[in-house]
Amino acid sequence: MTESATSTPLPEPATGEIRLTAVLHALADPVRLQIVRQLAEGHEDMACIAFSLPVTKSTTTHHFRVLREAGVIRQHRRGTSRVSTLRTADLEQAVPGLLDRVLAAAQTEALRHPVDPPSDAPTME
Amino acid sequence: MTESATSTPLPEPATGEIRLTAVLHALADPVRLQIVRQLAEGHEDMACIAFSLPVTKSTTTHHFRVLREAGVIRQHRRGTSRVSTLRTADLEQAVPGLLDRVLAAAQTEALRHPVDPPSDAPTME
DNA sequence: TTCGTAGTTCGCCGAGCGTCGTACTTCGAT
DNA sequence: ATCGAAGTACGACGCTCGGCGAACTACGAA
């Protein structure tokens, strides 16, 4: 094997193939948004296990796959771990400014509502 | 009835109750994104029937409801029609810059891909 | 080599979404 | 009062999604 086993990028869309609706859908899930927020918070590349997510391993794999197939993150292997990186530059080119605004809004909302209620809209219905 | 029948706003979340994930989810659907784009394209208030959407009346009602309950649009009656308006200012306060970036990205993508394939990722799988 | 850790894959389940058709309501016009 | 046009409400359908557990793979360490 002439390939280096420590850098095997998993299949992902090219920058030009990143679709707006796919990105929006990927970011619309609370768990995935939490992953993206943690990735953006300085830790540029983290193993999946490092994220303290309220779901099981297989569900975690699922969410990372959705993010990767939407073009939001890049994944490659490092030893027995899977390292994830935000595709900041690619996203900036495909959907300029979107990631920053989403992250800023998520931060603001997190400060207002420390715990995220499932889906209650108190002032409506 | 002392209420004026020509301005009956339908139930909608207050500005502070607009949730990021709800907005992202509302904008993640191609039909709803098309509605928002048409609303942003100058026609500030349009009747539902004025949108040439590839779905039936009842589905149209459903999509307008999702957009309204997410806080993206406001709806009120005018005669036998339903007039919809983008809540631009409220969105700017709740999720600053998000709407503009989504609209810009949608415009760019529409120029690249005139017709939107269902969900094919040609360079992947 | 054996073992443990980290992820993946698969099938399954329940819930929700998008879609439709069919009533039903509401309003303006006749 | 009657009719038609614009929307809404409701139920049904198929599909997707998010969640899980169990079995499997891949890699490092002992």
PDB file of N, CA and C in Angstrom, chain A residues 3-102:
ATOM      1  N   GLU A   3      -0.476   4.165  -0.228  1.00  0.00           N
ATOM      2  CA  GLU A   3      -1.287   5.234   0.378  1.00  0.00           C
ATOM      3  C   GLU A   3      -0.952   5.353   1.860  1.00  0.00           C
ATOM      4  N   SER A   4      -0.910   6.578   2.330  1.00  0.00           N
ATOM      5  CA  SER A   4      -0.712   6.770   3.755  1.00  0.00           C
ATOM      6  C   SER A   4      -2.026   6.526   4.481  1.00  0.00           C
ATOM      7  N   ALA A   5      -1.970   5.639   5.433  1.00  0.00           N
ATOM      8  CA  ALA A   5      -3.200   5.220   6.103  1.00  0.00           C
ATOM      9  C   ALA A   5      -3.727   6.294   7.049  1.00  0.00           C
ATOM     10  N   THR A   6      -2.933   7.305   7.299  1.00  0.00           N
ATOM     11  CA  THR A   6      -3.366   8.308   8.279  1.00  0.00           C
ATOM     12  C   THR A   6      -4.161   9.434   7.647  1.00  0.00           C
ATOM     13  N   SER A   7      -4.298   9.437   6.325  1.00  0.00           N
ATOM     14  CA  SER A   7      -5.088  10.510   5.712  1.00  0.00           C
ATOM     15  C   SER A   7      -5.941   9.942   4.596  1.00  0.00           C
ATOM     16  N   THR A   8      -7.056   9.342   4.935  1.00  0.00           N
ATOM     17  CA  THR A   8      -7.990   8.779   3.975  1.00  0.00           C
ATOM     18  C   THR A   8      -9.274   9.597   4.019  1.00  0.00           C
ATOM     19  N   PRO A   9      -9.400  10.603   3.140  1.00  0.00           N
ATOM     20  CA  PRO A   9     -10.603  11.440   3.186  1.00  0.00           C
ATOM     21  C   PRO A   9     -11.833  10.651   2.765  1.00  0.00           C
ATOM     22  N   LEU A  10     -12.904  10.764   3.504  1.00  0.00           N
ATOM     23  CA  LEU A  10     -14.137  10.073   3.149  1.00  0.00           C
ATOM     24  C   LEU A  10     -14.837  10.836   2.033  1.00  0.00           C
ATOM     25  N   PRO A  11     -15.681  10.151   1.254  1.00  0.00           N
ATOM     26  CA  PRO A  11     -16.339  10.802   0.114  1.00  0.00           C
ATOM     27  C   PRO A  11     -17.136  12.020   0.530  1.00  0.00           C
ATOM     28  N   GLU A  12     -16.977  13.077  -0.230  1.00  0.00           N
ATOM     29  CA  GLU A  12     -17.655  14.332   0.084  1.00  0.00           C
ATOM     30  C   GLU A  12     -17.911  15.074  -1.212  1.00  0.00           C
ATOM     31  N   PRO A  13     -18.904  15.955  -1.230  1.00  0.00           N
ATOM     32  CA  PRO A  13     -19.180  16.709  -2.460  1.00  0.00           C
ATOM     33  C   PRO A  13     -18.084  17.733  -2.725  1.00  0.00           C
ATOM     34  N   ALA A  14     -17.806  17.992  -3.993  1.00  0.00           N
ATOM     35  CA  ALA A  14     -16.884  19.064  -4.331  1.00  0.00           C
ATOM     36  C   ALA A  14     -17.511  20.395  -3.943  1.00  0.00           C
ATOM     37  N   THR A  15     -16.688  21.405  -3.882  1.00  0.00           N
ATOM     38  CA  THR A  15     -17.189  22.715  -3.463  1.00  0.00           C
ATOM     39  C   THR A  15     -18.346  23.171  -4.341  1.00  0.00           C
ATOM     40  N   GLY A  16     -18.224  22.983  -5.626  1.00  0.00           N
ATOM     41  CA  GLY A  16     -19.277  23.415  -6.538  1.00  0.00           C
ATOM     42  C   GLY A  16     -20.544  22.602  -6.430  1.00  0.00           C
ATOM     43  N   GLU A  17     -20.453  21.443  -5.799  1.00  0.00           N
ATOM     44  CA  GLU A  17     -21.618  20.569  -5.684  1.00  0.00           C
ATOM     45  C   GLU A  17     -22.364  20.754  -4.374  1.00  0.00           C
ATOM     46  N   ILE A  18     -21.882  21.639  -3.539  1.00  0.00           N
ATOM     47  CA  ILE A  18     -22.566  21.900  -2.264  1.00  0.00           C
ATOM     48  C   ILE A  18     -23.893  22.605  -2.547  1.00  0.00           C
ATOM     49  N   ARG A  19     -24.977  21.999  -2.047  1.00  0.00           N
ATOM     50  CA  ARG A  19     -26.325  22.529  -2.311  1.00  0.00           C
ATOM     51  C   ARG A  19     -26.845  23.259  -1.091  1.00  0.00           C
ATOM     52  N   LEU A  20     -27.441  24.401  -1.350  1.00  0.00           N
ATOM     53  CA  LEU A  20     -27.958  25.230  -0.256  1.00  0.00           C
ATOM     54  C   LEU A  20     -28.956  24.478   0.626  1.00  0.00           C
ATOM     55  N   THR A  21     -29.919  23.822  -0.007  1.00  0.00           N
ATOM     56  CA  THR A  21     -30.939  23.140   0.788  1.00  0.00           C
ATOM     57  C   THR A  21     -30.345  22.012   1.620  1.00  0.00           C
ATOM     58  N   ALA A  22     -29.317  21.352   1.083  1.00  0.00           N
ATOM     59  CA  ALA A  22     -28.672  20.283   1.841  1.00  0.00           C
ATOM     60  C   ALA A  22     -27.972  20.850   3.067  1.00  0.00           C
ATOM     61  N   VAL A  23     -27.304  21.978   2.896  1.00  0.00           N
ATOM     62  CA  VAL A  23     -26.622  22.615   4.025  1.00  0.00           C
ATOM     63  C   VAL A  23     -27.637  23.067   5.068  1.00  0.00           C
ATOM     64  N   LEU A  24     -28.704  23.690   4.627  1.00  0.00           N
ATOM     65  CA  LEU A  24     -29.730  24.151   5.561  1.00  0.00           C
ATOM     66  C   LEU A  24     -30.324  22.976   6.318  1.00  0.00           C
ATOM     67  N   HIS A  25     -30.601  21.900   5.587  1.00  0.00           N
ATOM     68  CA  HIS A  25     -31.159  20.722   6.233  1.00  0.00           C
ATOM     69  C   HIS A  25     -30.185  20.129   7.238  1.00  0.00           C
ATOM     70  N   ALA A  26     -28.914  20.121   6.873  1.00  0.00           N
ATOM     71  CA  ALA A  26     -27.908  19.568   7.778  1.00  0.00           C
ATOM     72  C   ALA A  26     -27.813  20.389   9.056  1.00  0.00           C
ATOM     73  N   LEU A  27     -27.927  21.692   8.928  1.00  0.00           N
ATOM     74  CA  LEU A  27     -27.787  22.568  10.092  1.00  0.00           C
ATOM     75  C   LEU A  27     -29.082  22.695  10.886  1.00  0.00           C
ATOM     76  N   ALA A  28     -30.167  22.194  10.353  1.00  0.00           N
ATOM     77  CA  ALA A  28     -31.468  22.380  11.002  1.00  0.00           C
ATOM     78  C   ALA A  28     -31.688  21.414  12.154  1.00  0.00           C
ATOM     79  N   ASP A  29     -30.800  20.462  12.327  1.00  0.00           N
ATOM     80  CA  ASP A  29     -30.947  19.498  13.421  1.00  0.00           C
ATOM     81  C   ASP A  29     -30.127  19.954  14.631  1.00  0.00           C
ATOM     82  N   PRO A  30     -30.743  19.925  15.830  1.00  0.00           N
ATOM     83  CA  PRO A  30     -30.044  20.409  17.032  1.00  0.00           C
ATOM     84  C   PRO A  30     -28.736  19.678  17.306  1.00  0.00           C
ATOM     85  N   VAL A  31     -28.722  18.370  17.142  1.00  0.00           N
ATOM     86  CA  VAL A  31     -27.494  17.607  17.412  1.00  0.00           C
ATOM     87  C   VAL A  31     -26.402  17.999  16.432  1.00  0.00           C
ATOM     88  N   ARG A  32     -26.760  18.080  15.149  1.00  0.00           N
ATOM     89  CA  ARG A  32     -25.752  18.438  14.151  1.00  0.00           C
ATOM     90  C   ARG A  32     -25.268  19.865  14.335  1.00  0.00           C
ATOM     91  N   LEU A  33     -26.190  20.750  14.699  1.00  0.00           N
ATOM     92  CA  LEU A  33     -25.784  22.137  14.940  1.00  0.00           C
ATOM     93  C   LEU A  33     -24.808  22.203  16.102  1.00  0.00           C
ATOM     94  N   GLN A  34     -25.034  21.370  17.095  1.00  0.00           N
ATOM     95  CA  GLN A  34     -24.135  21.316  18.246  1.00  0.00           C
ATOM     96  C   GLN A  34     -22.750  20.838  17.826  1.00  0.00           C
ATOM     97  N   ILE A  35     -22.704  19.853  16.959  1.00  0.00           N
ATOM     98  CA  ILE A  35     -21.424  19.365  16.437  1.00  0.00           C
ATOM     99  C   ILE A  35     -20.680  20.490  15.725  1.00  0.00           C
ATOM    100  N   VAL A  36     -21.398  21.180  14.843  1.00  0.00           N
ATOM    101  CA  VAL A  36     -20.765  22.253  14.074  1.00  0.00           C
ATOM    102  C   VAL A  36     -20.282  23.364  15.004  1.00  0.00           C
ATOM    103  N   ARG A  37     -21.068  23.666  16.020  1.00  0.00           N
ATOM    104  CA  ARG A  37     -20.660  24.715  16.951  1.00  0.00           C
ATOM    105  C   ARG A  37     -19.382  24.320  17.680  1.00  0.00           C
ATOM    106  N   GLN A  38     -19.292  23.067  18.108  1.00  0.00           N
ATOM    107  CA  GLN A  38     -18.087  22.627  18.804  1.00  0.00           C
ATOM    108  C   GLN A  38     -16.881  22.634  17.869  1.00  0.00           C
ATOM    109  N   LEU A  39     -17.107  22.276  16.602  1.00  0.00           N
ATOM    110  CA  LEU A  39     -16.011  22.306  15.641  1.00  0.00           C
ATOM    111  C   LEU A  39     -15.529  23.735  15.416  1.00  0.00           C
ATOM    112  N   ALA A  40     -16.469  24.667  15.440  1.00  0.00           N
ATOM    113  CA  ALA A  40     -16.113  26.061  15.192  1.00  0.00           C
ATOM    114  C   ALA A  40     -15.462  26.713  16.402  1.00  0.00           C
ATOM    115  N   GLU A  41     -15.659  26.107  17.555  1.00  0.00           N
ATOM    116  CA  GLU A  41     -15.150  26.713  18.798  1.00  0.00           C
ATOM    117  C   GLU A  41     -13.678  26.377  19.016  1.00  0.00           C
ATOM    118  N   GLY A  42     -12.880  26.598  18.033  1.00  0.00           N
ATOM    119  CA  GLY A  42     -11.451  26.410  18.231  1.00  0.00           C
ATOM    120  C   GLY A  42     -10.955  25.033  17.921  1.00  0.00           C
ATOM    121  N   HIS A  43     -11.606  23.983  18.412  1.00  0.00           N
ATOM    122  CA  HIS A  43     -11.153  22.628  18.125  1.00  0.00           C
ATOM    123  C   HIS A  43     -11.365  22.347  16.651  1.00  0.00           C
ATOM    124  N   GLU A  44     -10.329  22.528  15.876  1.00  0.00           N
ATOM    125  CA  GLU A  44     -10.496  22.414  14.430  1.00  0.00           C
ATOM    126  C   GLU A  44     -10.750  20.992  13.995  1.00  0.00           C
ATOM    127  N   ASP A  45     -10.067  20.061  14.636  1.00  0.00           N
ATOM    128  CA  ASP A  45     -10.316  18.681  14.267  1.00  0.00           C
ATOM    129  C   ASP A  45     -10.485  17.856  15.542  1.00  0.00           C
ATOM    130  N   MET A  46     -11.603  17.188  15.619  1.00  0.00           N
ATOM    131  CA  MET A  46     -11.915  16.406  16.804  1.00  0.00           C
ATOM    132  C   MET A  46     -12.339  15.011  16.393  1.00  0.00           C
ATOM    133  N   ALA A  47     -12.058  14.066  17.244  1.00  0.00           N
ATOM    134  CA  ALA A  47     -12.614  12.736  17.054  1.00  0.00           C
ATOM    135  C   ALA A  47     -14.076  12.766  17.464  1.00  0.00           C
ATOM    136  N   CYS A  48     -14.864  11.860  16.877  1.00  0.00           N
ATOM    137  CA  CYS A  48     -16.286  11.832  17.177  1.00  0.00           C
ATOM    138  C   CYS A  48     -16.519  11.645  18.660  1.00  0.00           C
ATOM    139  N   ILE A  49     -15.677  10.810  19.267  1.00  0.00           N
ATOM    140  CA  ILE A  49     -15.894  10.463  20.662  1.00  0.00           C
ATOM    141  C   ILE A  49     -15.725  11.669  21.573  1.00  0.00           C
ATOM    142  N   ALA A  50     -14.990  12.674  21.079  1.00  0.00           N
ATOM    143  CA  ALA A  50     -14.721  13.849  21.904  1.00  0.00           C
ATOM    144  C   ALA A  50     -15.963  14.717  22.075  1.00  0.00           C
ATOM    145  N   PHE A  51     -16.932  14.545  21.189  1.00  0.00           N
ATOM    146  CA  PHE A  51     -18.178  15.291  21.311  1.00  0.00           C
ATOM    147  C   PHE A  51     -19.069  14.578  22.319  1.00  0.00           C
ATOM    148  N   SER A  52     -19.460  15.273  23.344  1.00  0.00           N
ATOM    149  CA  SER A  52     -20.367  14.656  24.313  1.00  0.00           C
ATOM    150  C   SER A  52     -21.793  14.853  23.822  1.00  0.00           C
ATOM    151  N   LEU A  53     -22.224  13.936  22.971  1.00  0.00           N
ATOM    152  CA  LEU A  53     -23.540  14.060  22.370  1.00  0.00           C
ATOM    153  C   LEU A  53     -24.531  13.159  23.081  1.00  0.00           C
ATOM    154  N   PRO A  54     -25.783  13.578  23.131  1.00  0.00           N
ATOM    155  CA  PRO A  54     -26.806  12.806  23.848  1.00  0.00           C
ATOM    156  C   PRO A  54     -27.365  11.654  23.030  1.00  0.00           C
ATOM    157  N   VAL A  55     -26.561  11.082  22.142  1.00  0.00           N
ATOM    158  CA  VAL A  55     -27.031   9.979  21.309  1.00  0.00           C
ATOM    159  C   VAL A  55     -25.977   8.880  21.303  1.00  0.00           C
ATOM    160  N   THR A  56     -26.341   7.757  20.738  1.00  0.00           N
ATOM    161  CA  THR A  56     -25.429   6.617  20.725  1.00  0.00           C
ATOM    162  C   THR A  56     -24.392   6.760  19.611  1.00  0.00           C
ATOM    163  N   LYS A  57     -23.474   5.787  19.578  1.00  0.00           N
ATOM    164  CA  LYS A  57     -22.420   5.811  18.580  1.00  0.00           C
ATOM    165  C   LYS A  57     -22.970   5.794  17.157  1.00  0.00           C
ATOM    166  N   SER A  58     -23.897   4.879  16.917  1.00  0.00           N
ATOM    167  CA  SER A  58     -24.387   4.742  15.543  1.00  0.00           C
ATOM    168  C   SER A  58     -25.116   6.006  15.085  1.00  0.00           C
ATOM    169  N   THR A  59     -25.853   6.624  15.993  1.00  0.00           N
ATOM    170  CA  THR A  59     -26.536   7.868  15.635  1.00  0.00           C
ATOM    171  C   THR A  59     -25.524   8.975  15.372  1.00  0.00           C
ATOM    172  N   THR A  60     -24.451   8.977  16.170  1.00  0.00           N
ATOM    173  CA  THR A  60     -23.390   9.954  15.940  1.00  0.00           C
ATOM    174  C   THR A  60     -22.802   9.782  14.546  1.00  0.00           C
ATOM    175  N   THR A  61     -22.516   8.552  14.187  1.00  0.00           N
ATOM    176  CA  THR A  61     -22.012   8.278  12.847  1.00  0.00           C
ATOM    177  C   THR A  61     -22.965   8.822  11.787  1.00  0.00           C
ATOM    178  N   HIS A  62     -24.236   8.587  11.996  1.00  0.00           N
ATOM    179  CA  HIS A  62     -25.259   9.061  11.058  1.00  0.00           C
ATOM    180  C   HIS A  62     -25.194  10.575  10.876  1.00  0.00           C
ATOM    181  N   HIS A  63     -25.116  11.313  11.985  1.00  0.00           N
ATOM    182  CA  HIS A  63     -25.113  12.775  11.901  1.00  0.00           C
ATOM    183  C   HIS A  63     -23.846  13.290  11.214  1.00  0.00           C
ATOM    184  N   PHE A  64     -22.718  12.670  11.530  1.00  0.00           N
ATOM    185  CA  PHE A  64     -21.482  13.079  10.867  1.00  0.00           C
ATOM    186  C   PHE A  64     -21.567  12.817   9.377  1.00  0.00           C
ATOM    187  N   ARG A  65     -22.219  11.733   9.014  1.00  0.00           N
ATOM    188  CA  ARG A  65     -22.349  11.431   7.594  1.00  0.00           C
ATOM    189  C   ARG A  65     -23.214  12.484   6.891  1.00  0.00           C
ATOM    190  N   VAL A  66     -24.300  12.884   7.527  1.00  0.00           N
ATOM    191  CA  VAL A  66     -25.167  13.906   6.926  1.00  0.00           C
ATOM    192  C   VAL A  66     -24.395  15.208   6.731  1.00  0.00           C
ATOM    193  N   LEU A  67     -23.633  15.587   7.743  1.00  0.00           N
ATOM    194  CA  LEU A  67     -22.845  16.813   7.641  1.00  0.00           C
ATOM    195  C   LEU A  67     -21.800  16.700   6.531  1.00  0.00           C
ATOM    196  N   ARG A  68     -21.187  15.549   6.454  1.00  0.00           N
ATOM    197  CA  ARG A  68     -20.149  15.362   5.438  1.00  0.00           C
ATOM    198  C   ARG A  68     -20.753  15.360   4.034  1.00  0.00           C
ATOM    199  N   GLU A  69     -21.851  14.657   3.846  1.00  0.00           N
ATOM    200  CA  GLU A  69     -22.455  14.576   2.517  1.00  0.00           C
ATOM    201  C   GLU A  69     -23.071  15.898   2.091  1.00  0.00           C
ATOM    202  N   ALA A  70     -23.351  16.764   3.050  1.00  0.00           N
ATOM    203  CA  ALA A  70     -23.846  18.094   2.703  1.00  0.00           C
ATOM    204  C   ALA A  70     -22.697  19.035   2.373  1.00  0.00           C
ATOM    205  N   GLY A  71     -21.491  18.608   2.696  1.00  0.00           N
ATOM    206  CA  GLY A  71     -20.320  19.440   2.421  1.00  0.00           C
ATOM    207  C   GLY A  71     -19.931  20.351   3.565  1.00  0.00           C
ATOM    208  N   VAL A  72     -20.503  20.124   4.739  1.00  0.00           N
ATOM    209  CA  VAL A  72     -20.227  21.010   5.870  1.00  0.00           C
ATOM    210  C   VAL A  72     -18.904  20.642   6.539  1.00  0.00           C
ATOM    211  N   ILE A  73     -18.617  19.350   6.645  1.00  0.00           N
ATOM    212  CA  ILE A  73     -17.379  18.922   7.290  1.00  0.00           C
ATOM    213  C   ILE A  73     -16.595  17.988   6.376  1.00  0.00           C
ATOM    214  N   ARG A  74     -15.336  17.812   6.723  1.00  0.00           N
ATOM    215  CA  ARG A  74     -14.478  16.838   6.049  1.00  0.00           C
ATOM    216  C   ARG A  74     -14.017  15.850   7.108  1.00  0.00           C
ATOM    217  N   GLN A  75     -13.939  14.582   6.719  1.00  0.00           N
ATOM    218  CA  GLN A  75     -13.523  13.559   7.671  1.00  0.00           C
ATOM    219  C   GLN A  75     -12.382  12.754   7.100  1.00  0.00           C
ATOM    220  N   HIS A  76     -11.399  12.504   7.919  1.00  0.00           N
ATOM    221  CA  HIS A  76     -10.343  11.576   7.525  1.00  0.00           C
ATOM    222  C   HIS A  76      -9.906  10.801   8.753  1.00  0.00           C
ATOM    223  N   ARG A  77      -9.220   9.703   8.517  1.00  0.00           N
ATOM    224  CA  ARG A  77      -8.854   8.806   9.598  1.00  0.00           C
ATOM    225  C   ARG A  77      -7.550   9.242  10.232  1.00  0.00           C
ATOM    226  N   ARG A  78      -7.467   9.062  11.520  1.00  0.00           N
ATOM    227  CA  ARG A  78      -6.178   9.219  12.200  1.00  0.00           C
ATOM    228  C   ARG A  78      -6.086   8.110  13.233  1.00  0.00           C
ATOM    229  N   GLY A  79      -5.339   7.101  12.892  1.00  0.00           N
ATOM    230  CA  GLY A  79      -5.279   5.935  13.747  1.00  0.00           C
ATOM    231  C   GLY A  79      -6.646   5.269  13.770  1.00  0.00           C
ATOM    232  N   THR A  80      -7.122   4.959  14.929  1.00  0.00           N
ATOM    233  CA  THR A  80      -8.432   4.331  15.055  1.00  0.00           C
ATOM    234  C   THR A  80      -9.535   5.351  15.198  1.00  0.00           C
ATOM    235  N   SER A  81      -9.173   6.617  15.135  1.00  0.00           N
ATOM    236  CA  SER A  81     -10.170   7.674  15.312  1.00  0.00           C
ATOM    237  C   SER A  81     -10.550   8.304  13.980  1.00  0.00           C
ATOM    238  N   ARG A  82     -11.628   9.044  14.016  1.00  0.00           N
ATOM    239  CA  ARG A  82     -12.101   9.766  12.839  1.00  0.00           C
ATOM    240  C   ARG A  82     -12.027  11.251  13.155  1.00  0.00           C
ATOM    241  N   VAL A  83     -11.257  11.959  12.375  1.00  0.00           N
ATOM    242  CA  VAL A  83     -11.067  13.382  12.648  1.00  0.00           C
ATOM    243  C   VAL A  83     -11.941  14.209  11.715  1.00  0.00           C
ATOM    244  N   SER A  84     -12.671  15.132  12.283  1.00  0.00           N
ATOM    245  CA  SER A  84     -13.593  15.958  11.508  1.00  0.00           C
ATOM    246  C   SER A  84     -13.119  17.402  11.489  1.00  0.00           C
ATOM    247  N   THR A  85     -13.293  18.040  10.345  1.00  0.00           N
ATOM    248  CA  THR A  85     -12.889  19.435  10.183  1.00  0.00           C
ATOM    249  C   THR A  85     -14.005  20.193   9.484  1.00  0.00           C
ATOM    250  N   LEU A  86     -14.236  21.419   9.906  1.00  0.00           N
ATOM    251  CA  LEU A  86     -15.205  22.262   9.216  1.00  0.00           C
ATOM    252  C   LEU A  86     -14.618  22.691   7.865  1.00  0.00           C
ATOM    253  N   ARG A  87     -15.431  22.607   6.804  1.00  0.00           N
ATOM    254  CA  ARG A  87     -14.977  23.069   5.491  1.00  0.00           C
ATOM    255  C   ARG A  87     -15.288  24.561   5.355  1.00  0.00           C
ATOM    256  N   THR A  88     -14.678  25.331   6.209  1.00  0.00           N
ATOM    257  CA  THR A  88     -15.001  26.749   6.304  1.00  0.00           C
ATOM    258  C   THR A  88     -14.831  27.469   4.970  1.00  0.00           C
ATOM    259  N   ALA A  89     -13.672  27.257   4.345  1.00  0.00           N
ATOM    260  CA  ALA A  89     -13.397  27.978   3.097  1.00  0.00           C
ATOM    261  C   ALA A  89     -14.353  27.550   1.987  1.00  0.00           C
ATOM    262  N   ASP A  90     -14.606  26.245   1.887  1.00  0.00           N
ATOM    263  CA  ASP A  90     -15.505  25.752   0.844  1.00  0.00           C
ATOM    264  C   ASP A  90     -16.915  26.292   1.044  1.00  0.00           C
ATOM    265  N   LEU A  91     -17.351  26.305   2.283  1.00  0.00           N
ATOM    266  CA  LEU A  91     -18.683  26.818   2.569  1.00  0.00           C
ATOM    267  C   LEU A  91     -18.751  28.311   2.272  1.00  0.00           C
ATOM    268  N   GLU A  92     -17.682  29.001   2.591  1.00  0.00           N
ATOM    269  CA  GLU A  92     -17.662  30.440   2.330  1.00  0.00           C
ATOM    270  C   GLU A  92     -17.812  30.721   0.837  1.00  0.00           C
ATOM    271  N   GLN A  93     -17.241  29.821   0.034  1.00  0.00           N
ATOM    272  CA  GLN A  93     -17.366  30.015  -1.411  1.00  0.00           C
ATOM    273  C   GLN A  93     -18.740  29.604  -1.925  1.00  0.00           C
ATOM    274  N   ALA A  94     -19.257  28.503  -1.401  1.00  0.00           N
ATOM    275  CA  ALA A  94     -20.523  27.970  -1.911  1.00  0.00           C
ATOM    276  C   ALA A  94     -21.716  28.774  -1.393  1.00  0.00           C
ATOM    277  N   VAL A  95     -21.717  29.070  -0.113  1.00  0.00           N
ATOM    278  CA  VAL A  95     -22.826  29.810   0.507  1.00  0.00           C
ATOM    279  C   VAL A  95     -22.229  30.900   1.394  1.00  0.00           C
ATOM    280  N   PRO A  96     -21.777  31.984   0.785  1.00  0.00           N
ATOM    281  CA  PRO A  96     -20.975  32.979   1.511  1.00  0.00           C
ATOM    282  C   PRO A  96     -21.710  33.547   2.731  1.00  0.00           C
ATOM    283  N   GLY A  97     -20.999  33.535   3.832  1.00  0.00           N
ATOM    284  CA  GLY A  97     -21.515  34.179   5.038  1.00  0.00           C
ATOM    285  C   GLY A  97     -22.509  33.358   5.825  1.00  0.00           C
ATOM    286  N   LEU A  98     -23.003  32.279   5.227  1.00  0.00           N
ATOM    287  CA  LEU A  98     -24.075  31.532   5.883  1.00  0.00           C
ATOM    288  C   LEU A  98     -23.620  30.921   7.202  1.00  0.00           C
ATOM    289  N   LEU A  99     -22.486  30.238   7.172  1.00  0.00           N
ATOM    290  CA  LEU A  99     -22.017  29.547   8.371  1.00  0.00           C
ATOM    291  C   LEU A  99     -21.818  30.521   9.533  1.00  0.00           C
ATOM    292  N   ASP A 100     -21.192  31.634   9.244  1.00  0.00           N
ATOM    293  CA  ASP A 100     -20.941  32.614  10.299  1.00  0.00           C
ATOM    294  C   ASP A 100     -22.243  33.088  10.927  1.00  0.00           C
ATOM    295  N   ARG A 101     -23.226  33.368  10.089  1.00  0.00           N
ATOM    296  CA  ARG A 101     -24.499  33.878  10.612  1.00  0.00           C
ATOM    297  C   ARG A 101     -25.209  32.825  11.433  1.00  0.00           C
ATOM    298  N   VAL A 102     -25.165  31.598  10.953  1.00  0.00           N
ATOM    299  CA  VAL A 102     -25.814  30.515  11.694  1.00  0.00           C
ATOM    300  C   VAL A 102     -25.131  30.324  13.049  1.00  0.00           C
TER     301      VAL A 102
END
